[in-house]
């Protein structure tokens, strides 16, 4: 099997490219299914139903644009997705109104960061976020350690001044304690993956992950991948692949990529698990949108990290 100068398998890079391109194409073609209802207001009684998927699509597109590894056509599709989502959010007005009405919630900042990453700005929201970040009440908001990392990274990406001790934030997470690896469960695995995503800003700051956490993940990621590959939990497998891509020296085995790519449908849909996919497009979008986002991000970051490793 051909490998790069650092050992990254060529077939893995090819699979990452295929998965990323297919997933982005699916997200682009189906973006209208993620449109906000016409009567949407800042209250967002059920944010996870439409608001969260819109933000997740923006996340995937922003990383395609940040990494710059996709084809010209795919980068154009990513920009179309960003423009669509930004328009759905009233060019940022909905985020501003939501943050103004509910000053202690964090989702407006977290969603805004995806857009700020690639040049979309909202002046009134910037001013409001700067002010809120200076308040003791905002700094003391109760949240899980991995969520605190997410908010800190969103502020970092959006350029919102915050006083952050990254080492302290990471140490407070499950991952930061390098616990017994056999004690991981499904929910803890998701918390762990997001700790890595935000500590490294989705791989952009891979060298800032503490050595203890880095070594721990190098040892145990392959084991965890085997477990969730066996149970066909494709959403979690994709997130574990992203974790690998956030390490300074990604080492995802080609077999993992082969099996992950084989699970993807020809149209780009990545099922969340081994169960059948509903034929209704709207239901399929609701059920599997997150996993397609994960597949897009996994392929995008892996392709870029493998390229970076080969250039060293």
Coordinates of C-alpha atoms in Angstrom, one line a residue:
X1 CA 0.0 0.0 0.0
X2 CA 1.3 3.4 -0.9
X3 CA 1.9 5.9 1.9
X4 CA 2.9 9.5 2.3
X5 CA 6.4 10.4 3.7
X6 CA 4.9 10.3 7.2
X7 CA 3.0 7.1 6.7
X8 CA -0.4 8.5 6.1
X9 CA -2.0 6.0 3.7
X10 CA -2.8 7.2 0.2
X11 CA -6.1 5.3 0.1
X12 CA -7.1 7.1 3.3
X13 CA -6.6 10.4 1.7
X14 CA -8.6 9.4 -1.3
X15 CA -11.4 8.1 0.8
X16 CA -11.4 11.3 2.9
X17 CA -11.7 13.4 -0.3
X18 CA -14.5 11.3 -1.6
X19 CA -16.5 11.3 1.7
X20 CA -16.0 15.1 2.1
X21 CA -17.0 15.9 -1.5
X22 CA -20.1 13.7 -1.4
X23 CA -21.2 15.0 2.0
X24 CA -20.8 18.6 1.0
X25 CA -22.8 18.0 -2.2
X26 CA -25.6 16.5 -0.2
X27 CA -25.7 19.4 2.3
X28 CA -25.6 21.9 -0.6
X29 CA -28.4 20.2 -2.6
X30 CA -30.6 19.8 0.5
X31 CA -29.9 23.2 2.1
X32 CA -33.5 24.3 1.6
X33 CA -34.7 21.5 3.9
X34 CA -32.9 23.3 6.7
X35 CA -34.6 26.6 6.1
X36 CA -36.1 28.4 9.1
X37 CA -40.0 28.5 9.2
X38 CA -41.3 31.9 8.0
X39 CA -42.6 32.9 11.4
X40 CA -39.3 32.1 13.2
X41 CA -38.4 34.6 16.0
X42 CA -35.6 34.9 18.5
X43 CA -37.5 32.8 21.0
X44 CA -36.8 29.6 19.0
X45 CA -39.1 27.4 21.1
X46 CA -37.4 24.3 19.7
X47 CA -33.8 25.4 18.6
X48 CA -32.7 21.9 17.8
X49 CA -35.3 21.4 15.2
X50 CA -34.0 23.9 12.6
X51 CA -31.7 26.4 14.2
X52 CA -29.1 23.8 15.2
X53 CA -28.9 22.1 11.8
X54 CA -28.5 25.4 10.1
X55 CA -25.6 26.2 12.3
X56 CA -24.0 22.8 11.8
X57 CA -24.2 23.2 8.0
X58 CA -22.5 26.5 8.4
X59 CA -19.8 24.9 10.5
X60 CA -19.1 22.3 7.8
X61 CA -19.0 24.9 5.1
X62 CA -16.8 27.3 7.1
X63 CA -14.2 24.5 7.6
X64 CA -14.2 23.7 3.9
X65 CA -13.4 27.4 3.3
X66 CA -10.9 27.6 6.1
X67 CA -8.9 24.6 4.9
X68 CA -9.0 25.5 1.2
X69 CA -8.4 21.9 0.1
X70 CA -11.6 21.4 -1.7
X71 CA -12.2 21.9 -5.5
X72 CA -13.2 25.3 -6.8
X73 CA -16.7 24.0 -7.3
X74 CA -16.9 22.6 -3.7
X75 CA -15.6 25.9 -2.3
X76 CA -18.3 27.7 -4.3
X77 CA -20.9 25.3 -2.9
X78 CA -19.6 26.0 0.7
X79 CA -19.9 29.7 0.1
X80 CA -23.4 29.3 -1.2
X81 CA -24.3 27.4 2.0
X82 CA -22.8 30.1 4.2
X83 CA -24.7 32.8 2.3
X84 CA -27.9 30.8 2.6
X85 CA -27.6 30.2 6.3
X86 CA -26.6 33.9 6.9
X87 CA -29.6 35.1 5.0
X88 CA -31.8 32.7 7.0
X89 CA -30.5 34.3 10.2
X90 CA -31.4 37.8 8.9
X91 CA -27.7 38.5 8.2
X92 CA -27.1 38.1 11.9
X93 CA -30.1 40.0 13.2
X94 CA -31.7 36.9 14.6
X95 CA -28.6 36.0 16.5
X96 CA -28.3 39.6 17.9
X97 CA -32.0 39.6 19.0
X98 CA -31.7 36.3 20.6
X99 CA -28.5 37.2 22.5
X100 CA -30.1 40.5 23.6
X101 CA -33.2 38.9 24.8
X102 CA -31.5 36.0 26.6
X103 CA -28.1 37.4 27.6
X104 CA -26.9 34.3 29.4
X105 CA -27.4 31.8 26.6
X106 CA -24.4 30.9 24.5
X107 CA -25.7 29.6 21.2
X108 CA -25.8 32.9 19.4
X109 CA -22.1 33.3 20.0
X110 CA -21.4 29.7 19.0
X111 CA -23.3 30.0 15.8
X112 CA -21.9 33.4 15.0
X113 CA -18.3 32.0 15.3
X114 CA -18.9 29.8 12.2
X115 CA -19.6 32.9 10.1
X116 CA -17.0 35.1 11.7
X117 CA -14.4 32.5 10.8
X118 CA -14.9 33.2 7.2
X119 CA -15.6 37.0 7.2
X120 CA -19.3 37.5 8.1
X121 CA -19.7 40.2 10.8
X122 CA -22.6 41.9 12.6
X123 CA -21.5 45.1 14.3
X124 CA -24.2 45.3 16.9
X125 CA -23.7 41.6 17.9
X126 CA -20.0 42.2 18.2
X127 CA -20.6 45.1 20.6
X128 CA -23.1 43.1 22.6
X129 CA -20.8 40.1 22.9
X130 CA -17.9 42.3 24.0
X131 CA -20.1 43.8 26.7
X132 CA -21.5 40.5 28.0
X133 CA -18.1 39.0 28.1
X134 CA -17.0 41.6 30.6
X135 CA -19.7 40.8 33.1
X136 CA -19.2 38.6 36.1
X137 CA -22.6 37.0 35.6
X138 CA -21.6 35.8 32.1
X139 CA -18.2 34.5 33.3
X140 CA -19.9 32.6 36.1
X141 CA -22.6 30.9 34.0
X142 CA -23.0 27.2 35.0
X143 CA -22.1 24.7 32.3
X144 CA -20.3 21.4 31.8
X145 CA -16.6 21.5 31.3
X146 CA -16.7 20.5 27.6
X147 CA -19.4 23.2 27.0
X148 CA -17.2 25.8 28.6
X149 CA -14.5 24.9 26.1
X150 CA -17.0 25.3 23.3
X151 CA -17.9 28.8 24.4
X152 CA -14.3 29.8 24.9
X153 CA -13.4 28.6 21.4
X154 CA -16.4 30.4 19.8
X155 CA -15.2 33.6 21.5
X156 CA -11.7 33.0 20.2
X157 CA -12.8 32.4 16.7
X158 CA -15.2 35.3 16.7
X159 CA -12.6 37.6 18.2
X160 CA -14.5 38.3 21.3
X161 CA -12.2 39.3 24.2
X162 CA -12.3 36.7 27.0
X163 CA -9.9 35.7 29.8
X164 CA -9.3 32.0 29.3
X165 CA -6.9 29.5 30.9
X166 CA -7.0 26.8 28.3
X167 CA -5.0 24.3 30.4
X168 CA -7.4 24.7 33.2
X169 CA -10.4 24.3 30.9
X170 CA -9.0 21.1 29.4
X171 CA -7.9 19.6 32.7
X172 CA -11.5 20.0 34.0
X173 CA -12.9 17.7 31.3
X174 CA -13.1 13.9 31.3
X175 CA -10.3 13.7 28.7
X176 CA -8.1 16.0 30.8
X177 CA -8.0 13.4 33.5
X178 CA -6.9 10.6 31.2
X179 CA -9.3 8.2 32.9
X180 CA -9.5 4.4 32.5
X181 CA -10.3 4.1 28.8
X182 CA -12.6 1.1 29.2
X183 CA -15.0 3.3 31.3
X184 CA -16.0 5.4 28.2
X185 CA -19.6 5.2 27.2
X186 CA -21.6 6.6 24.3
X187 CA -22.4 10.0 25.8
X188 CA -19.0 10.4 27.4
X189 CA -17.4 9.7 24.0
X190 CA -19.4 12.6 22.4
X191 CA -18.3 14.9 25.3
X192 CA -14.7 13.8 24.8
X193 CA -14.8 14.5 21.0
X194 CA -16.2 18.0 21.5
X195 CA -13.5 18.7 24.1
X196 CA -10.9 18.0 21.4
X197 CA -12.7 19.9 18.7
X198 CA -12.9 23.0 20.7
X199 CA -9.5 22.8 22.5
X200 CA -7.8 22.6 19.1
X201 CA -10.3 24.8 17.1
X202 CA -11.1 21.9 14.9
X203 CA -7.5 20.9 14.3
X204 CA -6.2 24.4 13.6
X205 CA -4.3 24.4 16.9
X206 CA -3.4 20.7 17.2
X207 CA -0.1 21.4 18.9
X208 CA -2.0 23.2 21.8
X209 CA -3.6 19.9 23.0
X210 CA -1.8 19.0 26.3
X211 CA 0.8 16.1 25.8
X212 CA -1.0 13.9 28.3
X213 CA -4.3 14.1 26.4
X214 CA -2.5 13.8 23.1
X215 CA -0.7 10.6 24.1
X216 CA -3.9 9.2 25.7
X217 CA -5.8 9.7 22.5
X218 CA -3.0 8.2 20.4
X219 CA -3.2 5.0 22.5
X220 CA -6.9 4.6 22.8
X221 CA -8.6 6.2 19.7
X222 CA -8.0 3.0 17.6
X223 CA -9.6 0.9 20.3
X224 CA -12.7 3.1 20.5
X225 CA -13.0 3.2 16.7
X226 CA -13.0 -0.6 16.6
X227 CA -15.9 -0.7 19.1
X228 CA -18.1 1.7 17.3
X229 CA -17.2 0.5 13.9
X230 CA -18.4 -3.0 15.0
X231 CA -21.8 -1.5 16.1
X232 CA -22.0 0.7 13.0
X233 CA -22.5 3.9 14.9
X234 CA -21.4 6.0 12.0
X235 CA -22.0 9.3 13.6
X236 CA -19.7 8.6 16.5
X237 CA -17.1 6.9 14.2
X238 CA -17.0 10.1 12.2
X239 CA -16.5 12.2 15.3
X240 CA -13.7 9.9 16.4
X241 CA -12.1 10.3 13.0
X242 CA -12.3 14.1 13.4
X243 CA -10.5 13.7 16.8
X244 CA -7.7 11.9 15.0
X245 CA -7.5 14.7 12.5
X246 CA -7.2 17.2 15.4
X247 CA -4.0 15.5 16.6
X248 CA -0.6 16.8 15.4
X249 CA 0.1 13.4 13.7
X250 CA -3.1 11.9 12.5
X251 CA -2.9 8.1 12.1
X252 CA -6.3 6.8 11.2
X253 CA -6.0 3.4 9.7
X254 CA -7.1 3.0 6.1
X255 CA -9.5 0.2 7.1
X256 CA -11.4 2.7 9.2
X257 CA -11.7 5.1 6.2
X258 CA -12.7 2.2 3.9
X259 CA -15.5 1.1 6.2
X260 CA -16.7 4.7 6.8
X261 CA -16.7 5.5 3.1
X262 CA -18.5 2.3 2.3
X263 CA -21.3 3.3 4.7
X264 CA -21.9 6.5 2.8
X265 CA -24.7 6.5 0.2
X266 CA -23.7 7.4 -3.4
X267 CA -25.7 10.7 -3.1
X268 CA -23.6 11.7 -0.1
X269 CA -25.9 10.9 2.8
X270 CA -24.1 9.3 5.7
X271 CA -26.5 7.3 7.9
X272 CA -26.2 7.8 11.6
X273 CA -26.1 4.0 12.2
X274 CA -26.8 0.7 10.5
X275 CA -30.6 1.0 10.5
X276 CA -32.4 1.6 7.1
X277 CA -32.8 5.2 5.9
X278 CA -36.3 6.6 5.5
X279 CA -37.1 7.2 1.9
X280 CA -38.9 10.5 2.7
X281 CA -36.3 13.3 2.0
X282 CA -37.5 15.5 4.8
X283 CA -37.3 12.6 7.3
X284 CA -34.0 11.5 6.0
X285 CA -32.7 15.1 6.4
X286 CA -33.9 15.3 10.0
X287 CA -32.5 11.9 11.0
X288 CA -29.1 12.0 9.2
X289 CA -28.2 15.7 8.7
X290 CA -25.9 15.7 11.7
X291 CA -24.0 12.7 10.4
X292 CA -23.6 14.2 7.0
X293 CA -22.1 17.3 8.6
X294 CA -19.8 15.0 10.6
X295 CA -18.7 13.2 7.4
X296 CA -18.0 16.5 5.7
X297 CA -15.9 17.8 8.6
X298 CA -14.1 14.5 9.0
X299 CA -13.2 14.3 5.3
X300 CA -12.3 18.0 5.1
X301 CA -10.0 17.9 8.2
X302 CA -8.4 14.6 7.5
X303 CA -7.6 15.5 3.9
X304 CA -6.0 18.7 5.1
X305 CA -4.1 17.1 8.0
X306 CA -2.8 14.3 5.9
X307 CA -1.6 16.9 3.4
X308 CA 0.1 18.9 6.2
X309 CA 1.8 15.8 7.6
X310 CA 3.2 14.9 4.1
X311 CA 4.6 18.4 3.7
X312 CA 6.6 18.2 6.9

